[in-house]
Coordinates of C-alpha atoms in Angstrom, one line a residue:
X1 CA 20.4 38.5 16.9
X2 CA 19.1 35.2 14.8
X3 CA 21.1 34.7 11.5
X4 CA 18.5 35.2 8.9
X5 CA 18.5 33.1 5.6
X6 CA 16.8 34.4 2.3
X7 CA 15.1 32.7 -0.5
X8 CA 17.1 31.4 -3.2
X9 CA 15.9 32.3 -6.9
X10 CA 17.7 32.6 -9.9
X11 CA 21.0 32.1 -8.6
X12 CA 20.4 35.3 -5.9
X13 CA 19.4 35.1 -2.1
X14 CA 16.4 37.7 -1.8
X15 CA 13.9 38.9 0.7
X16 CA 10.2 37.6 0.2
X17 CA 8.3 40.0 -1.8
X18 CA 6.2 40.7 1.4
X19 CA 9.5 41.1 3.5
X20 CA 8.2 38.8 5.9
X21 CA 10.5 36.5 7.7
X22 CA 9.3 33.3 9.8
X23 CA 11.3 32.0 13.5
X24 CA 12.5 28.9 13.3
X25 CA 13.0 27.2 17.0
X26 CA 15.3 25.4 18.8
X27 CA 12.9 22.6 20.1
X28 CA 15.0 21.9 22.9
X29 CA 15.2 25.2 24.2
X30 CA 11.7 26.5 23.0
X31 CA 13.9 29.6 21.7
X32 CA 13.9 30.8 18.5
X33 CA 17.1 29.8 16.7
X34 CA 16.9 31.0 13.1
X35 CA 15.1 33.9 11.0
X36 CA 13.9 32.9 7.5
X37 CA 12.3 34.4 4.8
X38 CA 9.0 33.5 4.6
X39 CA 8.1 33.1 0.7
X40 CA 4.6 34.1 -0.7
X41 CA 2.6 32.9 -3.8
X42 CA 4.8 35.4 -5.8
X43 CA 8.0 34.5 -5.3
X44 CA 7.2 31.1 -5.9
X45 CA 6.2 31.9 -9.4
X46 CA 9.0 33.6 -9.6
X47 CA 11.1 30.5 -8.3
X48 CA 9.5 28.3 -11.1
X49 CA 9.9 30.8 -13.9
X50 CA 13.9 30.9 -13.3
X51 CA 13.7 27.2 -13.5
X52 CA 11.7 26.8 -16.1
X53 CA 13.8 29.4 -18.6
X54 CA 17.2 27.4 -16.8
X55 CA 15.2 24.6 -18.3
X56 CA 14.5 25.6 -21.9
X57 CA 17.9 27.2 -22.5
X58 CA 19.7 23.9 -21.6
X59 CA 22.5 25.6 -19.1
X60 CA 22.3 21.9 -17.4
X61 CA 19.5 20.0 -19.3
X62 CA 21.7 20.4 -22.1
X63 CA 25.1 19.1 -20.5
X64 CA 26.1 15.4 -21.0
X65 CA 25.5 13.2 -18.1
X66 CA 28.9 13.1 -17.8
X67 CA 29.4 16.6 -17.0
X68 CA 26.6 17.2 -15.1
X69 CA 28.0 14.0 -12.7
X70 CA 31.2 15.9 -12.4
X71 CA 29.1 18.7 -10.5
X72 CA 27.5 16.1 -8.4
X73 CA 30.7 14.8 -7.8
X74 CA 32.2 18.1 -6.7
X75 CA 29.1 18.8 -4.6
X76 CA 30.0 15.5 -2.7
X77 CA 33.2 16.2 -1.8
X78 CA 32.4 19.7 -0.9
X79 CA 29.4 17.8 1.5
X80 CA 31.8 15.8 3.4
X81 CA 33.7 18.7 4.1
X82 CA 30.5 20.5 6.1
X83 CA 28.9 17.3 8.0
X84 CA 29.9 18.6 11.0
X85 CA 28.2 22.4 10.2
X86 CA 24.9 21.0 8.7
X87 CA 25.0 18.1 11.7
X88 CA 24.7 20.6 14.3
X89 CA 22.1 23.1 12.2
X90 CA 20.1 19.9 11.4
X91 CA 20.3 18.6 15.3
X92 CA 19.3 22.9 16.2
X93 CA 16.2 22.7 13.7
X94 CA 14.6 19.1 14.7
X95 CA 16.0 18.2 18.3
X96 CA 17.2 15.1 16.6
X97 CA 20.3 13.9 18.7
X98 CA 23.8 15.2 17.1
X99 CA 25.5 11.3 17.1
X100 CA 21.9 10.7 15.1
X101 CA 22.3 13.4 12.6
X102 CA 26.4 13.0 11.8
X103 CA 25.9 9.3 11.3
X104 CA 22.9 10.0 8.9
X105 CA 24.7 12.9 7.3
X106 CA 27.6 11.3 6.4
X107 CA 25.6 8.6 4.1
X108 CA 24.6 11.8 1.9
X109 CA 27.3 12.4 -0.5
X110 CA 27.0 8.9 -1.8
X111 CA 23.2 9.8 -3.4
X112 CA 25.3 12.6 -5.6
X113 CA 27.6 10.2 -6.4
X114 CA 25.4 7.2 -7.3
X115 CA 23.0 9.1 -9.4
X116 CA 25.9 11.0 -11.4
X117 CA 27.5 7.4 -12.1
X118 CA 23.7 6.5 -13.4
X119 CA 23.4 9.4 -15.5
X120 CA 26.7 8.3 -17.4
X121 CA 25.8 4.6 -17.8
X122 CA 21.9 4.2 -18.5
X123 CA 21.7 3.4 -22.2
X124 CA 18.4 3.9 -24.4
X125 CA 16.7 1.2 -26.4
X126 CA 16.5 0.3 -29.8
X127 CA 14.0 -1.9 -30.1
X128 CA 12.6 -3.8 -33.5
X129 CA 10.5 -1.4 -35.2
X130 CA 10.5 -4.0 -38.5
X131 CA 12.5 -3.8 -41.7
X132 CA 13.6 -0.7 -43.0
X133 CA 13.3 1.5 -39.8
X134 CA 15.5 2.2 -36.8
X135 CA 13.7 3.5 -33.4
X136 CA 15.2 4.4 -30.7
X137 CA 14.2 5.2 -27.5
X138 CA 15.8 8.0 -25.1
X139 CA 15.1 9.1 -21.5
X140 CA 14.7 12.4 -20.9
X141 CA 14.6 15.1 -18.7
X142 CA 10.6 15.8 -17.3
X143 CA 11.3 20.1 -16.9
X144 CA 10.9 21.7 -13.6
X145 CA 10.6 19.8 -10.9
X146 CA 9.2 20.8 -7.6
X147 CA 10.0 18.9 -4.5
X148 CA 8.2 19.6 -0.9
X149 CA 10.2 18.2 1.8
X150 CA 9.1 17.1 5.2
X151 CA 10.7 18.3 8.7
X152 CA 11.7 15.1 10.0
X153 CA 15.0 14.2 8.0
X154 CA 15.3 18.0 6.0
X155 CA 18.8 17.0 4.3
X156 CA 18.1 13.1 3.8
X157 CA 14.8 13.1 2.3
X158 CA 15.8 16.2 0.2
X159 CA 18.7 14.3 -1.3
X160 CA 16.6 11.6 -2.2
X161 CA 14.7 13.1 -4.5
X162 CA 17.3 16.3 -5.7
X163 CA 20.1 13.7 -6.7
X164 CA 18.1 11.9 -9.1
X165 CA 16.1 15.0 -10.1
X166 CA 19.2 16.5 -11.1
X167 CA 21.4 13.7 -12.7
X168 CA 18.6 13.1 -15.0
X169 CA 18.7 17.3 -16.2
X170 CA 16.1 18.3 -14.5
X171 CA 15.4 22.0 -13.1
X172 CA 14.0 22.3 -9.5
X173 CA 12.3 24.3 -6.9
X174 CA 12.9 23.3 -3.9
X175 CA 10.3 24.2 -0.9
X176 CA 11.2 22.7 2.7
X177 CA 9.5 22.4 5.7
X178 CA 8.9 25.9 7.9
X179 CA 10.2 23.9 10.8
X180 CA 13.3 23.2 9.1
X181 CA 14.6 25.3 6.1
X182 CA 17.8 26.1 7.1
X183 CA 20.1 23.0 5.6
X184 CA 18.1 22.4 2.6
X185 CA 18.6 26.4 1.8
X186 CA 23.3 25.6 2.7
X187 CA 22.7 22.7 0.5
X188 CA 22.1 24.3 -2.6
X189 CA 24.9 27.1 -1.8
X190 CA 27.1 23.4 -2.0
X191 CA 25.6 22.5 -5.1
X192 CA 26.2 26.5 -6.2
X193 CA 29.4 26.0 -5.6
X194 CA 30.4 23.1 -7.0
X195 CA 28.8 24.4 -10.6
X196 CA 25.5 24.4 -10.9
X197 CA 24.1 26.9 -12.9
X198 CA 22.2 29.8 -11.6
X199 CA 18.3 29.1 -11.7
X200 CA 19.1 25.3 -12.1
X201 CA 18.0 25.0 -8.3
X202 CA 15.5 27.5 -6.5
X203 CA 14.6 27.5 -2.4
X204 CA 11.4 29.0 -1.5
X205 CA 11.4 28.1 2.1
X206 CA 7.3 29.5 3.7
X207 CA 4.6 27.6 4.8
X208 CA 2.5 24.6 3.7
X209 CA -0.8 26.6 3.2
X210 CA 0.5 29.0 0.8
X211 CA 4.3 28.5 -0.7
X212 CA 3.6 24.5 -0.7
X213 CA 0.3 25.1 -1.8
X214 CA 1.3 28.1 -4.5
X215 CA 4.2 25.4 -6.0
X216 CA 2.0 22.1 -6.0
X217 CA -0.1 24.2 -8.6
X218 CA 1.9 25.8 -10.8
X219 CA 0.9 25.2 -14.3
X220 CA 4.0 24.2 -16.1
X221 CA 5.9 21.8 -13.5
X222 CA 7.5 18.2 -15.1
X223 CA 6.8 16.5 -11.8
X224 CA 5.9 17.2 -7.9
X225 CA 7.6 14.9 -6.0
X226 CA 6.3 15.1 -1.8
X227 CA 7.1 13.5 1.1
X228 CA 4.8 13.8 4.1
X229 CA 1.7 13.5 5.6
X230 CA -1.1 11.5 4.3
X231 CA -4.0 13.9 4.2
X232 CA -1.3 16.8 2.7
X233 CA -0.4 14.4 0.1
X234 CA -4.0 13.7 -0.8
X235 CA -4.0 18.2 -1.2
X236 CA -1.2 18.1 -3.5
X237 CA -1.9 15.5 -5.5
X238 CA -5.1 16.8 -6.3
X239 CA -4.0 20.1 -6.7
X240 CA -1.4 19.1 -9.5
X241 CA -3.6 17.0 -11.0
X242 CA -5.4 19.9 -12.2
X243 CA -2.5 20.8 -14.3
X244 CA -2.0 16.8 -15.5
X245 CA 1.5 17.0 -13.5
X246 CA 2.6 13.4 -12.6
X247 CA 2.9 13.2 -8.7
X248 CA 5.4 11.1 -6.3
X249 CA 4.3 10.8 -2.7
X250 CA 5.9 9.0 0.3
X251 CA 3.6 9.1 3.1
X252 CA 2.6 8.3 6.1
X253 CA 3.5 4.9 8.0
X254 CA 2.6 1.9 10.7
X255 CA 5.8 0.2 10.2
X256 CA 5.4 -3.4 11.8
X257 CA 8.3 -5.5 13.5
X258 CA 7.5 -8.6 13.7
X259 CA 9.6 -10.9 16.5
X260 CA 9.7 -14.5 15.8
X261 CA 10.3 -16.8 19.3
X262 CA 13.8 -18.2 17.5
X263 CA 15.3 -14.6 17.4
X264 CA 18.1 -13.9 20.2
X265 CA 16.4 -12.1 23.0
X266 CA 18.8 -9.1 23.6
X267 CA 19.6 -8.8 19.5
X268 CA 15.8 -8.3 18.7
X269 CA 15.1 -6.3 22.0
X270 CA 18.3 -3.9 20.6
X271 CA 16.8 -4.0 16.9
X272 CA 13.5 -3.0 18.5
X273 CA 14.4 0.0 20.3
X274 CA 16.7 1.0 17.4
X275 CA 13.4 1.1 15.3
X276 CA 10.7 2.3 17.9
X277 CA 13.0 5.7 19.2
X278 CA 15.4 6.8 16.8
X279 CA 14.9 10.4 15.7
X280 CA 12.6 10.4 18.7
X281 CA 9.7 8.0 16.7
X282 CA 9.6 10.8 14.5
X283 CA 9.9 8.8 10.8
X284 CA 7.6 7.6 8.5
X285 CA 9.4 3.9 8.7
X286 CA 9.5 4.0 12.7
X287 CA 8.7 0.7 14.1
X288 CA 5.5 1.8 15.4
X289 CA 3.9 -2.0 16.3
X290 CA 6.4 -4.8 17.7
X291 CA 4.4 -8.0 17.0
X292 CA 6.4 -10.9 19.4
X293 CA 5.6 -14.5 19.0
X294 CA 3.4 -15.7 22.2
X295 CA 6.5 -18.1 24.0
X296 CA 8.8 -15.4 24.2
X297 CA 5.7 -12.2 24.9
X298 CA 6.9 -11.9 28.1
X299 CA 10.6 -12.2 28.8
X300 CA 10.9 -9.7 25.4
X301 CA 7.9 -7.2 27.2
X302 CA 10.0 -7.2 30.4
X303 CA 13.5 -6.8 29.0
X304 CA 12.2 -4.2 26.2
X305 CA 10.5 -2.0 28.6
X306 CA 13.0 -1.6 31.2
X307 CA 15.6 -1.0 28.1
X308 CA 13.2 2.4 27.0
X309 CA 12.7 2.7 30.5
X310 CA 16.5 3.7 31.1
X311 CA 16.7 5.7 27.2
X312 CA 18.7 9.2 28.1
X313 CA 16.9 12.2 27.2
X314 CA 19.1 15.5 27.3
X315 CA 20.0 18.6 25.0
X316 CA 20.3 17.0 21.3
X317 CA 23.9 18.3 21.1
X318 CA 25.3 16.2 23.9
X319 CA 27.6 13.2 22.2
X320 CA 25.4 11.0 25.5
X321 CA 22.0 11.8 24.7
X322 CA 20.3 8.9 22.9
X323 CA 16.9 10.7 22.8
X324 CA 16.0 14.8 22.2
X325 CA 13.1 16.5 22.2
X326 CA 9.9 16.3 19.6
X327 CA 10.1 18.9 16.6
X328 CA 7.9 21.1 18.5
X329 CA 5.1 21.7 21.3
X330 CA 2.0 20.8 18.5
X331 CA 3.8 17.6 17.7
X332 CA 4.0 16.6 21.4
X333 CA 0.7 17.4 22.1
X334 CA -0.4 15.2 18.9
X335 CA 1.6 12.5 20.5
X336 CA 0.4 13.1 24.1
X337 CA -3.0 12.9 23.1
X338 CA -2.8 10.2 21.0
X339 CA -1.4 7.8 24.5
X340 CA -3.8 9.6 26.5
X341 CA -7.0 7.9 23.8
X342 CA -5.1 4.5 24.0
X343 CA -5.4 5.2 27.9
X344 CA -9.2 5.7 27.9
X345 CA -9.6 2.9 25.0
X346 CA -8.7 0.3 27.5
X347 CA -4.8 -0.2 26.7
X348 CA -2.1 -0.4 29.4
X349 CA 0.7 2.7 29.3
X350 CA 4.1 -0.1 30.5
X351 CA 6.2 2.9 30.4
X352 CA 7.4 6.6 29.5
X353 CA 3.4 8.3 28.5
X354 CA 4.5 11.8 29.9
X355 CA 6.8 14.4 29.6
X356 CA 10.3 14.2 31.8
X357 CA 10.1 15.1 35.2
X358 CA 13.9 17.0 34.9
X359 CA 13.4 20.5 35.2
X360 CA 16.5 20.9 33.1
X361 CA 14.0 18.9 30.2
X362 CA 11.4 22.2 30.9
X363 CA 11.8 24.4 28.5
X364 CA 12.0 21.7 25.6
X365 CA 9.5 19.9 23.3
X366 CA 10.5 16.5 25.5
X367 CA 8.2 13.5 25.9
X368 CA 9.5 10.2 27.6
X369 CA 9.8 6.6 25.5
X370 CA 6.5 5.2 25.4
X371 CA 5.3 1.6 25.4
X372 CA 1.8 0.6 25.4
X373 CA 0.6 -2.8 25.9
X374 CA -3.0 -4.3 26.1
X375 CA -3.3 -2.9 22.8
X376 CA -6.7 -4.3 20.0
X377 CA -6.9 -3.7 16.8
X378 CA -9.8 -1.4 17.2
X379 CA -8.2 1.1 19.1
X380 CA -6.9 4.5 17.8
X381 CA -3.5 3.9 18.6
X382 CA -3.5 1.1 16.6
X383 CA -4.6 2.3 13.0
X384 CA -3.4 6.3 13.1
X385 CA 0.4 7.3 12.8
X386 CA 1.5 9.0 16.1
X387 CA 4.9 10.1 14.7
X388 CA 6.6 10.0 17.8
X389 CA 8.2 8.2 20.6
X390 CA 5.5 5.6 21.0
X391 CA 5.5 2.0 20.0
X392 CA 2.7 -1.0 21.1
X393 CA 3.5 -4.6 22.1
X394 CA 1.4 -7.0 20.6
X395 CA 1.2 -10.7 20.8
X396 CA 0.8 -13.1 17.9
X397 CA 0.1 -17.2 17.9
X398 CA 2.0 -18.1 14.8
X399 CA 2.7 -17.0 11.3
X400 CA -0.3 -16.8 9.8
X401 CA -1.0 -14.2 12.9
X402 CA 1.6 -11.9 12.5
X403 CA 1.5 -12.0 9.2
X404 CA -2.5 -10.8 9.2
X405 CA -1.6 -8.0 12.6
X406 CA 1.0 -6.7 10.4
X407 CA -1.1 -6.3 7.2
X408 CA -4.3 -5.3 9.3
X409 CA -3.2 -1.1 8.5
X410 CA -4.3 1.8 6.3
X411 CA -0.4 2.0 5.5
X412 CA 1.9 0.1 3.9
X413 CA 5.7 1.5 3.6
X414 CA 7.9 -0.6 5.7
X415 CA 8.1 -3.6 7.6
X416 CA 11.0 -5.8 9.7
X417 CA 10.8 -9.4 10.5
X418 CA 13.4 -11.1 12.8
X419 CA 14.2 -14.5 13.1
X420 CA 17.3 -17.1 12.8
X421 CA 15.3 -19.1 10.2
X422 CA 15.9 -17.7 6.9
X423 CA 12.8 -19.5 4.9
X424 CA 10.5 -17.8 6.9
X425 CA 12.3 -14.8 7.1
X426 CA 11.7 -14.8 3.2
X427 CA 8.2 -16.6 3.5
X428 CA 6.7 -13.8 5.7
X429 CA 8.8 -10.9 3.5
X430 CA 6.7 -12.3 0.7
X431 CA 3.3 -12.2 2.2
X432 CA 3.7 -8.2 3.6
X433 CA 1.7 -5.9 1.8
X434 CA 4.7 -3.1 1.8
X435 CA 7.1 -1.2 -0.2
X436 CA 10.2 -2.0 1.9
X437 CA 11.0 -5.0 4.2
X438 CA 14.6 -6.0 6.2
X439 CA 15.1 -9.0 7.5
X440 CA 16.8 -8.8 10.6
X441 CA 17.2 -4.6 10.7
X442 CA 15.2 -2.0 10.0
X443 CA 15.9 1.4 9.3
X444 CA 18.2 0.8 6.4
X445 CA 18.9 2.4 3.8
X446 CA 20.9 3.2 0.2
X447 CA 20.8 5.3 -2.7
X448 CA 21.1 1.8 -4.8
X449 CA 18.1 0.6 -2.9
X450 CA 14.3 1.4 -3.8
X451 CA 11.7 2.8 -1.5
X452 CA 8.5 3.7 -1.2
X453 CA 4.9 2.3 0.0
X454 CA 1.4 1.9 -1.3
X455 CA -1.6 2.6 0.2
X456 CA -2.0 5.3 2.7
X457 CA 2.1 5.7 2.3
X458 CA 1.5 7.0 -1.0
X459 CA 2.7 6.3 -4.9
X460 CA 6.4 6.4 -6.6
X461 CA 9.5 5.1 -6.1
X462 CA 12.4 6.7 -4.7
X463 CA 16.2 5.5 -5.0
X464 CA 17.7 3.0 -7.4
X465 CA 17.4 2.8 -11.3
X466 CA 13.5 3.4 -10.8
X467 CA 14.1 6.6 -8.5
X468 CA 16.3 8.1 -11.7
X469 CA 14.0 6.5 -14.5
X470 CA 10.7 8.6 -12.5
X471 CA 12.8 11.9 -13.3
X472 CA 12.7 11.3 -16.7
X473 CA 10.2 10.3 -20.1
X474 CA 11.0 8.4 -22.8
X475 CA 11.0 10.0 -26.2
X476 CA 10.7 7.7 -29.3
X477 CA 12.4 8.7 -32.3
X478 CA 11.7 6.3 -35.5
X479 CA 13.7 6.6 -38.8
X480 CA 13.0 5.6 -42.8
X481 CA 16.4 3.7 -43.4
X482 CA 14.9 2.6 -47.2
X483 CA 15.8 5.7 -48.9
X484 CA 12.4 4.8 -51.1
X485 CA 10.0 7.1 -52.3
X486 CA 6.8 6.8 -50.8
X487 CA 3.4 9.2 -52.2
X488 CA 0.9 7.9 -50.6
X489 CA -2.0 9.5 -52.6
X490 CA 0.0 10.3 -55.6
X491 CA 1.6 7.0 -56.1
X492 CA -0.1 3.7 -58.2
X493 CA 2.8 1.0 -56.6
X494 CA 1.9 -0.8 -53.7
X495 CA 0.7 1.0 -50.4
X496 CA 2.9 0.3 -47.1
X497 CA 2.2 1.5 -44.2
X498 CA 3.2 -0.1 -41.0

């Protein structure tokens, strides 16, 4: 029998008004693994209606930073205690290899703990409003906040946006991915735990079409903060621009790397492969186009193909795999077709372009590393995300070159530049049109540390002093320090008015 998870309103676990649940799979077994309830239009309403009265009555927008970062806290150290639990239910949901997942997981407690210590120690402003006045300026909490988080990293990307969200006083409603509910739902039975007020956080896990869609336009919300897919962003936007609610969207990506000939050989082929195949391709920031400088174009081909040549596919819970299957069987058709159109466009599959041969690979949502070479900048493969194991090796003259391949792309979130000479490390840094770049890495990142794109990868800021400010509005409070009398109608002295 599959455990079964509920929805999460008001403090209570319940059964979908309808009753219905949802399967979630294993995608490296093609089994289901997990039975969810599947949330309707209803119970999200009823979801934002305990946040919103958790809201008003101040159970948690009332508390003092300083309280409300001693929940956080708590909720960290109750975190660590389950990375091992939520690794293997992440790796379960996604495929996403288990020495992936602890390694990730184990960065999470530290977005509680950050955002708490910036809820104690922003300050307001008092700026100078002239003689005989005092204003000062406060940040405060938007309302209700309703996050929609993607498949691809369920616990990361939630915690990116529900730390800050909740520092700042915030109420939220929380509705995760269909492929991957299960940790975001043990999440907030942490937070529960470590004393957050009923209603303060609400998990309508269901699908895109109607739950997603049913929260994105609720009249009422503070903010709708998404991350995902480009056109689904373009949906929700809209659809909570009806009701005027301010929107955050990280979305989709082309992430460049961009090899310079100076760079050590193996380091860069390492850093490559690192940001070409982790979590299977599958992230928004996955380094989807390795530019390489023309000297070193072939010796970095050769040695980088063979390297994803001999990557070890295997069940996602073995310590030794280093890559698991896709999320599910759509997304490896999506990426199967996508190599298959490079293929007919005229561009050279150097390695990987099918699924593994090993019978004991059968049953799973498996596709093999894929290089493609012979790649222009008219060709499918080039301008569209595939979100999967699939990366293209380009050439480029000089730095004027890489510089206009990397910014030739609808999207605009993240790029890597390697090379042992720090000017143009900076030089090129400064002349990407993206959100996030790292110089000699990629993939990084911290709860101090602001991300986000423009473009096609969508608006907002997560992370950092601007990731907490976004949860918030200022409120401007101005005060008559004269102690005069002042009629304006009724009086014959001298008018002011400023």
């Amino acid at each position: 029998m599959l455990e079964t998870y509920r929805l999460l309103i008001d403090g209570e676990e319940r059964d979908a008004a309808s009753g219905a649940f949802f399967d979630v799979e294993n995608p490296a077994s093609g089994r289901p693994a997990f039975s969810v309830a599947d949330a309707t239009e209803q119970d999200v309403a009823s979801a934002v209606e305990a946040a919103r009265v958790a809201f008003v009555d101040g159970r948690w927008s009332g508390q003092r930073p300083r309280e409300r970062a001693r929940v956080l806290n708590r909720a960290a150290a109750l975190l660590a205690d389950d990375i091992d639990v939520l690794a293997r239910l992440e790796t379960t949901q996604v495929g996403r290899p288990i020495r992936e997942m602890r390694s990730q997981l184990q960065r999470l407690p530290e977005w509680l703990e950050y955002f708490g210590a910036v809820a104690q120690t922003l300050e307001g402003r008092v700026p100078d409003f002239g003689s005989g006045y005092l204003n000062y300026i406060q940040r405060v909490p938007l309302g209700v906040a309703a996050l929609i988080t993607p498949w691809n990293h369920p616990l990361l990307i939630l915690m990116k946006k529900l730390s800050a969200a909740l520092a700042a006083g915030n109420t939220v409603v929380v509705k995760p991915s269909e492929l991957a509910p299960v940790t975001p739902i043990l999440l907030a039975g942490i937070l529960a735990r470590a004393g957050l007020p009923r209603g303060v956080l609400n998990v309508v896990p269901g699908s895109g079409t109607r739950a997603g869609k049913a929260l994105a336009s609720s009249p009422g919300l503070g903010k709708v903060d998404l991350t995902g897919g480009t056109q689904t962003g373009r949906a929700v936007a809209m659809a909570a621009g009806g009701n005027l609610v301010p929107v955050a969207a990280e979305l989709g990506g082309k992430a460049p790397v961009i090899i310079f000939a100076d760079a050590p050989l193996g380091r860069t082929v390492a850093g490559a492969l690192f940001a070409a195949f982790i979590a299977s391709g599958q992230t928004c920031v996955q380094g989807a186009r390795l530019l390489v400088h023309r000297p070193i174009f072939e010796d970095f081909t050769e040695l980088f193909v063979q390297h994803a040549s001999a990557l070890r596919l295997g069940d996602p819970l073995m310590q030794e795999t280093q890559v698991g299957p896709m999320v599910s069987e759509g997304q490896r058709q999506k990426v199967a077709d996508a190599v298959l159109r490079a293929r007919d466009q005229g561009a050279a599959i150097l390695c990987g372009g099918a699924e593994p041969s090993d019978p004991a690979l059968a049953s799973g949502y498996y596709y093999r590393p894929t290089v493609i070479g012979n790649v222009s900048t008219d060709m499918d493969v080039w301008q569209e995300e595939v979100f999967g194991p699939v990366t293209l090796l380009v050439p480029f003259e000089d730095e004027a070159d890489a510089i206009r391949l990397a910014n030739d792309s609808q999207y605009d979130l993240a790029a890597s530049v390697w090379t042992q000479d720090a000017a143009r490390g900076h030089r090129v840094a400064d002349h990407l049109d993206v959100g996030i770049v790292w110089i000699n890495d990629h993939h990084r990142v911290d709860p101090a540390s602001v991300w986000g794109g423009t473009k096609n990868s969508g608006i907002g800021r997560e992370n950092g002093i601007e990731g907490y400010l976004s949860y918030t509005q200022s409120k401007s409070v101005i005060v008559s320090t004269t102690g005069e009398d002042f009629d304006w109608f009724g009086s014959s002295e001298q008018l002011r008015y400023s």
